[in-house]
Short mmCIF file of C-alpha atoms in Angstrom, two decimals:
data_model
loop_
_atom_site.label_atom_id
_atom_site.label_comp_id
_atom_site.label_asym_id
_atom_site.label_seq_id
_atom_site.Cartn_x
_atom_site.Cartn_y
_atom_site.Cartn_z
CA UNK A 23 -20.79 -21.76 -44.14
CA UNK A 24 -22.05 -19.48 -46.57
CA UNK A 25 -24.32 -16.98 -44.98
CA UNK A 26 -25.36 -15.02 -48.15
CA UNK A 27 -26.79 -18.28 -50.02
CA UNK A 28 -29.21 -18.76 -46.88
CA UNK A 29 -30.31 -15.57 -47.09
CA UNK A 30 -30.69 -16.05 -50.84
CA UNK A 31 -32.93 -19.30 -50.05
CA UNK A 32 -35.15 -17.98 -47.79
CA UNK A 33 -35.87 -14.51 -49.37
CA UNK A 34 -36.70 -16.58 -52.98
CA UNK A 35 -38.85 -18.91 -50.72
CA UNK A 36 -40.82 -16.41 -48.85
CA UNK A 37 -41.41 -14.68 -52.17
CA UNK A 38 -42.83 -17.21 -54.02
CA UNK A 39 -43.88 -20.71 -51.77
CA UNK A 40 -45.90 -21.48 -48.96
CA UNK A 41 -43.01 -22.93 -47.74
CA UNK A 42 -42.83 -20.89 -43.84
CA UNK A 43 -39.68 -19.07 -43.78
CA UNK A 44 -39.13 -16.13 -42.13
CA UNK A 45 -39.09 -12.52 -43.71
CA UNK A 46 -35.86 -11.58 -45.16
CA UNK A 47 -34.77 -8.08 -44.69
CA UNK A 48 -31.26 -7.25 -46.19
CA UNK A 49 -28.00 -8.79 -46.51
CA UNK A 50 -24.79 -7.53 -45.70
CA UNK A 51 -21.60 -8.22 -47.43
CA UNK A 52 -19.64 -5.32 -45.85
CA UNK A 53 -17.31 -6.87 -43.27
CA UNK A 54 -16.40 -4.13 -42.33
CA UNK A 55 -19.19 -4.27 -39.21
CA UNK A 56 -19.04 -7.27 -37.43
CA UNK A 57 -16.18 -8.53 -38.93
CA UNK A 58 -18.05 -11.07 -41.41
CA UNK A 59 -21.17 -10.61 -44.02
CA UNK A 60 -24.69 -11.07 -42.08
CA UNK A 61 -27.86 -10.86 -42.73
CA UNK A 62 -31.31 -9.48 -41.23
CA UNK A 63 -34.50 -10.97 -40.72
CA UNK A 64 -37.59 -10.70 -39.01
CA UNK A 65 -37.97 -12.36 -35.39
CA UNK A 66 -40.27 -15.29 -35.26
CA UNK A 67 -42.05 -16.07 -31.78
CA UNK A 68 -41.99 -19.71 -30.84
CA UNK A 69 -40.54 -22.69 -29.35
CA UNK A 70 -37.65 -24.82 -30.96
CA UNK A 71 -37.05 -28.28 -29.79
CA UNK A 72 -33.73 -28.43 -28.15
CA UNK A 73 -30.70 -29.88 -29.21
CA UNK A 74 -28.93 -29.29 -25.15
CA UNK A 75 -30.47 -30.56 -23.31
CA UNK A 76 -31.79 -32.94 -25.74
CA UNK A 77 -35.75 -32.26 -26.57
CA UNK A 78 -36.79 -35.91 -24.95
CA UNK A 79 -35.03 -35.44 -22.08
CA UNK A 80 -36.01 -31.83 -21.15
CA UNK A 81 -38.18 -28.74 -22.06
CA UNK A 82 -41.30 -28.32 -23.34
CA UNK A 83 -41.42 -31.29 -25.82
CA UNK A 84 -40.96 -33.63 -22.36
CA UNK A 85 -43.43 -31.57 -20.82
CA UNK A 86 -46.35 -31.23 -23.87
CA UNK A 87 -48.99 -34.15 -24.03
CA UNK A 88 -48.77 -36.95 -26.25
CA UNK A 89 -51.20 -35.27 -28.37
CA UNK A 90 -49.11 -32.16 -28.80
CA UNK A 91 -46.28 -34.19 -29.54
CA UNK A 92 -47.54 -35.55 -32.23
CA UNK A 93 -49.31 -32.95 -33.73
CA UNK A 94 -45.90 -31.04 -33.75
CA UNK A 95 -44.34 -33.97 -35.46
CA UNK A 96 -47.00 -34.15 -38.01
CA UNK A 97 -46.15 -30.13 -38.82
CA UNK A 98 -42.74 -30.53 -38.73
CA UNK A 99 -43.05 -33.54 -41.89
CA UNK A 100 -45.68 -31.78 -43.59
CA UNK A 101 -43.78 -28.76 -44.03
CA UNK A 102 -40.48 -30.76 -45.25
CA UNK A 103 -43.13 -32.35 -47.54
CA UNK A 104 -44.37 -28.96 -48.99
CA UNK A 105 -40.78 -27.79 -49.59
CA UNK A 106 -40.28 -30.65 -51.74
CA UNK A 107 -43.41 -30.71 -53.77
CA UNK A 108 -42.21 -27.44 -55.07
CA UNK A 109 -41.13 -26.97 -58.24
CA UNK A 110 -37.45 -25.12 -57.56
CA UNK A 111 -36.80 -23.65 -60.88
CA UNK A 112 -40.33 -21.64 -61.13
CA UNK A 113 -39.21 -20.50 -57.25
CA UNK A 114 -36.13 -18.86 -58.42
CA UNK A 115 -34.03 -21.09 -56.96
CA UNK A 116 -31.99 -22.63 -60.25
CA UNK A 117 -28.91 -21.29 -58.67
CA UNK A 118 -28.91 -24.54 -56.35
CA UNK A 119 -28.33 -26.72 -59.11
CA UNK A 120 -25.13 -28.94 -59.31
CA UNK A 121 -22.37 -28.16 -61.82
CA UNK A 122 -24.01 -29.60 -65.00
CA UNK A 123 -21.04 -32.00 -65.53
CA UNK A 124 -22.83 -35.12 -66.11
CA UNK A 125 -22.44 -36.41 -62.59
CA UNK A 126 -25.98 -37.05 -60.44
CA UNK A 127 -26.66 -35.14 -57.37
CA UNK A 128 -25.77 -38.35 -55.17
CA UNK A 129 -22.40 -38.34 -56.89
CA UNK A 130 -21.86 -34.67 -55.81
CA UNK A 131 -23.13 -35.55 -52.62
CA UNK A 132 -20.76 -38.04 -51.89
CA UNK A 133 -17.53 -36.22 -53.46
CA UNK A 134 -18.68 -33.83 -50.84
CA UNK A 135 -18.61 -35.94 -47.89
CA UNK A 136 -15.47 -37.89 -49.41
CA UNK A 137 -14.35 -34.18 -49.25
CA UNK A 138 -15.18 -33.27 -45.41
CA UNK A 139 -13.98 -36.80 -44.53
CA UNK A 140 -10.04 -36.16 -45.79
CA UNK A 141 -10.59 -33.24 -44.14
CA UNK A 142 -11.37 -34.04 -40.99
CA UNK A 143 -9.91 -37.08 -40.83
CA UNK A 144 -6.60 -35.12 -41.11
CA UNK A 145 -4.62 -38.04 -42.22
CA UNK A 146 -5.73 -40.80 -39.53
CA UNK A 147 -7.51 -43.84 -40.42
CA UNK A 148 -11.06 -43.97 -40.14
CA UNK A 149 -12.14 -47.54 -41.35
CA UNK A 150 -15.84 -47.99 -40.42
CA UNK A 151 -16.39 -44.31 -42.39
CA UNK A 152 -14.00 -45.46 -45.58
CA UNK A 153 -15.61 -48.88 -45.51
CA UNK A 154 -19.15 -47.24 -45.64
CA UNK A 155 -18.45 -44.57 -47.97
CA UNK A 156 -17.65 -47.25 -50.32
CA UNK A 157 -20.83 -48.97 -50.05
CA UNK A 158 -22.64 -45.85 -50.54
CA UNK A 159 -21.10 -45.15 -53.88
CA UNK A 160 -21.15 -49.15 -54.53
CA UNK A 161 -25.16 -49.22 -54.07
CA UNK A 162 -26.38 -45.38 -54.92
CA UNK A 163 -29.55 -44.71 -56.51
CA UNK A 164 -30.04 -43.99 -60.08
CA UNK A 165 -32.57 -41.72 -61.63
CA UNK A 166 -33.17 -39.54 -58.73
CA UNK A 167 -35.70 -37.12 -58.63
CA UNK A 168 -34.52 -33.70 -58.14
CA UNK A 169 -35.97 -31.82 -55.78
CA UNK A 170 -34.87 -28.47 -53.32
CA UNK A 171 -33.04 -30.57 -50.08
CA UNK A 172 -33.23 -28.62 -47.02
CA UNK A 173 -30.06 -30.62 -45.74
CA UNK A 174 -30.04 -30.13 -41.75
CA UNK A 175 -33.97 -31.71 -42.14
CA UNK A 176 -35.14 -32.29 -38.21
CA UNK A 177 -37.42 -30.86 -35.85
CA UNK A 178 -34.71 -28.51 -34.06
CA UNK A 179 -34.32 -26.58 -37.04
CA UNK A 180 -38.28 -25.83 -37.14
CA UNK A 181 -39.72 -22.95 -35.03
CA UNK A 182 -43.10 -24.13 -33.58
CA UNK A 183 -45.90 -21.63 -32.84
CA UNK A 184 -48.73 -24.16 -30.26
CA UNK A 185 -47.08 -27.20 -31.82
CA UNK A 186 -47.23 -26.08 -35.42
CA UNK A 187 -44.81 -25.23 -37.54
CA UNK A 188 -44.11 -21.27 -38.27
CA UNK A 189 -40.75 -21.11 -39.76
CA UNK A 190 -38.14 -23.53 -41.19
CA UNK A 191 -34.47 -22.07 -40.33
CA UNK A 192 -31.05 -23.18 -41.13
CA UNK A 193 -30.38 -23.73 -44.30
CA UNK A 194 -26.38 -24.02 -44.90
CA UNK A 195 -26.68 -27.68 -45.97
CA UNK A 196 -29.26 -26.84 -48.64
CA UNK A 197 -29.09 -28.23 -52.26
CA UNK A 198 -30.56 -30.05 -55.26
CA UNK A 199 -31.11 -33.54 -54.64
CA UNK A 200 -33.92 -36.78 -53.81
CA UNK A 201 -36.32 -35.69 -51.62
CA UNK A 202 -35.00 -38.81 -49.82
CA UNK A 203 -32.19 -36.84 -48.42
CA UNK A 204 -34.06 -34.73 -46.11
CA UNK A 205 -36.44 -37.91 -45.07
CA UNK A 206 -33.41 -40.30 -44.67
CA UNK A 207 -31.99 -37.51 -42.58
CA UNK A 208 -34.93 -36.71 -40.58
CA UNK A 209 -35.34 -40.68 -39.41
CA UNK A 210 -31.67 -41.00 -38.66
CA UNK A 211 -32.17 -37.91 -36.44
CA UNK A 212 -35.35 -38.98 -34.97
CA UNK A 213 -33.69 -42.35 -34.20
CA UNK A 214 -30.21 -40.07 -32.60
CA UNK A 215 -32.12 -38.37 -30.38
CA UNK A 216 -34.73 -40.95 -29.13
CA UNK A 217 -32.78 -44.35 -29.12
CA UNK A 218 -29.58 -42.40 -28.59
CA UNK A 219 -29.75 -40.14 -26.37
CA UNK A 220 -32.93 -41.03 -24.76
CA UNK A 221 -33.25 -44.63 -24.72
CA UNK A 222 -36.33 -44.66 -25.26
CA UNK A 223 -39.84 -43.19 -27.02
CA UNK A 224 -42.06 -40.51 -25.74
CA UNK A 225 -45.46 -41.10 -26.07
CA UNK A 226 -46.94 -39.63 -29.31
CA UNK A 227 -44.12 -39.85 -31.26
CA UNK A 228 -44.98 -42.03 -33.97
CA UNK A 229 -43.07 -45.10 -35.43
CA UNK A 230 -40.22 -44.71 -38.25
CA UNK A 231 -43.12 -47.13 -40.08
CA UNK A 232 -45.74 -44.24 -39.23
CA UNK A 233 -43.51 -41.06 -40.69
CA UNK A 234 -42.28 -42.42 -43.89
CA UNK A 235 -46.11 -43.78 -44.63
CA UNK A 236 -47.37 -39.95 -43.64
CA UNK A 237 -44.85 -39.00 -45.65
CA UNK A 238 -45.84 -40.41 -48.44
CA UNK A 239 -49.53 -39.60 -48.36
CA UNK A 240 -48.94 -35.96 -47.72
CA UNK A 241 -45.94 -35.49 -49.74
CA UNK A 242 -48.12 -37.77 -52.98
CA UNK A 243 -45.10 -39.68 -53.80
CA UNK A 244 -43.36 -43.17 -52.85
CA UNK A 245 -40.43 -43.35 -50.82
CA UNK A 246 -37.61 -45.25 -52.42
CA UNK A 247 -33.96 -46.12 -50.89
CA UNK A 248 -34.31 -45.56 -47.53
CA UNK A 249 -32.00 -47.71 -46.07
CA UNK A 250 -29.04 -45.93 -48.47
CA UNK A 251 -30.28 -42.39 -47.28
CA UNK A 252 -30.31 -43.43 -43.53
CA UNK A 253 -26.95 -44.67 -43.77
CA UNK A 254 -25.77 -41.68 -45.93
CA UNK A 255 -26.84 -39.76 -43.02
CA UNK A 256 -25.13 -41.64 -40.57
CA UNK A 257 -22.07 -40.83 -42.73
#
């Protein structure tokens, strides 16, 4: 969890996108204070959809019209969309960039994960993970565009000012990758929290069919791989 590179993200963002981030104050690498480096930023009034109870099920998503529902879900895309229509080296951002060893950002991605798996795994079998990692580096995309990835891309991690977006937040999974990541990432959540833990569809949110073609227009690009970045995110 590396608190200084969120910092990092956010300050380069505020300073030079119209991607909504908060305002970065100063970071803190003494540990000496709170036993652990911190940062400082400025407070940002809204509403975030909630993770507990889950935002379907209680708060004021469940208790907004269908209209506001989707008008915040609209926001929510079209400010992952701006984030990747901007060009990350010109933001100042180049420090994201994967170790130039002639590997792809998927491939980094998924040494990652393979990573976190042993990991957590701790030595005990996991089959349906192994078996699906496989297929992910069996059928990965080639020639992906690169792009900044926000990583934890969903609705909770928005802050919402009258069902518009005012400030993205959490950043610890950011990194250079397709633009796919985030939108993969954002249906499989969408689809977690609905069909999941809802069992069901509030009115005005739209259809996964809906998003990605929103997506697209807004974004001015074509979605590609979809089904390998929604199961990359189940993963």
């Amino acid at each position: 969890y590396d608190i200084p590179l969120q910092y990092d993200v956010m300050k380069a963002l505020g300073e030079s996108s119209d991607v909504p981030v908060p305002r970065m104050l100063w970071k803190e690498l003494d540990t000496a204070i709170f036993g652990e480096v911190f940062y400082v930023m400025e407070h940002i009034e809204g509403q975030i959809p909630s993770d507990n109870p889950p935002y379907p099920t209680e708060g004021f998503v469940k208790d907004a019209s269908p209209a506001q529902r989707e008008a915040m879900w609209w926001s929510g895309l079209e400010a992952m969309a701006r984030l990747h229509r901007l060009d990350w080296k010109k933001a100042g951002l180049g420090f994201l960039a994967w170790p130039d060893d002639g590997r792809s950002a998927i491939d980094h991605y998924l040494a990652k994960c393979e990573q976190d798996l042993e990991w957590a795994s701790a030595g005990r079998e996991q089959p349906l993970l192994e078996s699906t990692l496989e297929w992910l580096k069996r059928n990965k995309p080639v020639g992906e565009p690169e792009a900044i990835s926000w990583g934890d891309a969903r609705v909770g991690n928005q802050i919402f000012d009258d069902f518009k977006v005012v400030a993205i937040i959490d950043w610890e999974m950011v990194a250079i990758g397709s633009p796919e990541i985030d939108l993969g990432w954002w249906l499989f959540l969408d689809r977690h929290f609905h069909e999941g833990m809802f069992r069901g569809r509030l009115e005005g949110f739209p259809t996964r069919e809906e998003m990605v073609a929103h997506y697209e227009s807004v974004s001015g690009r074509t979605a590609h791989d979809l089904h390998f970045y929604e199961v990359f995110a189940g993963v």
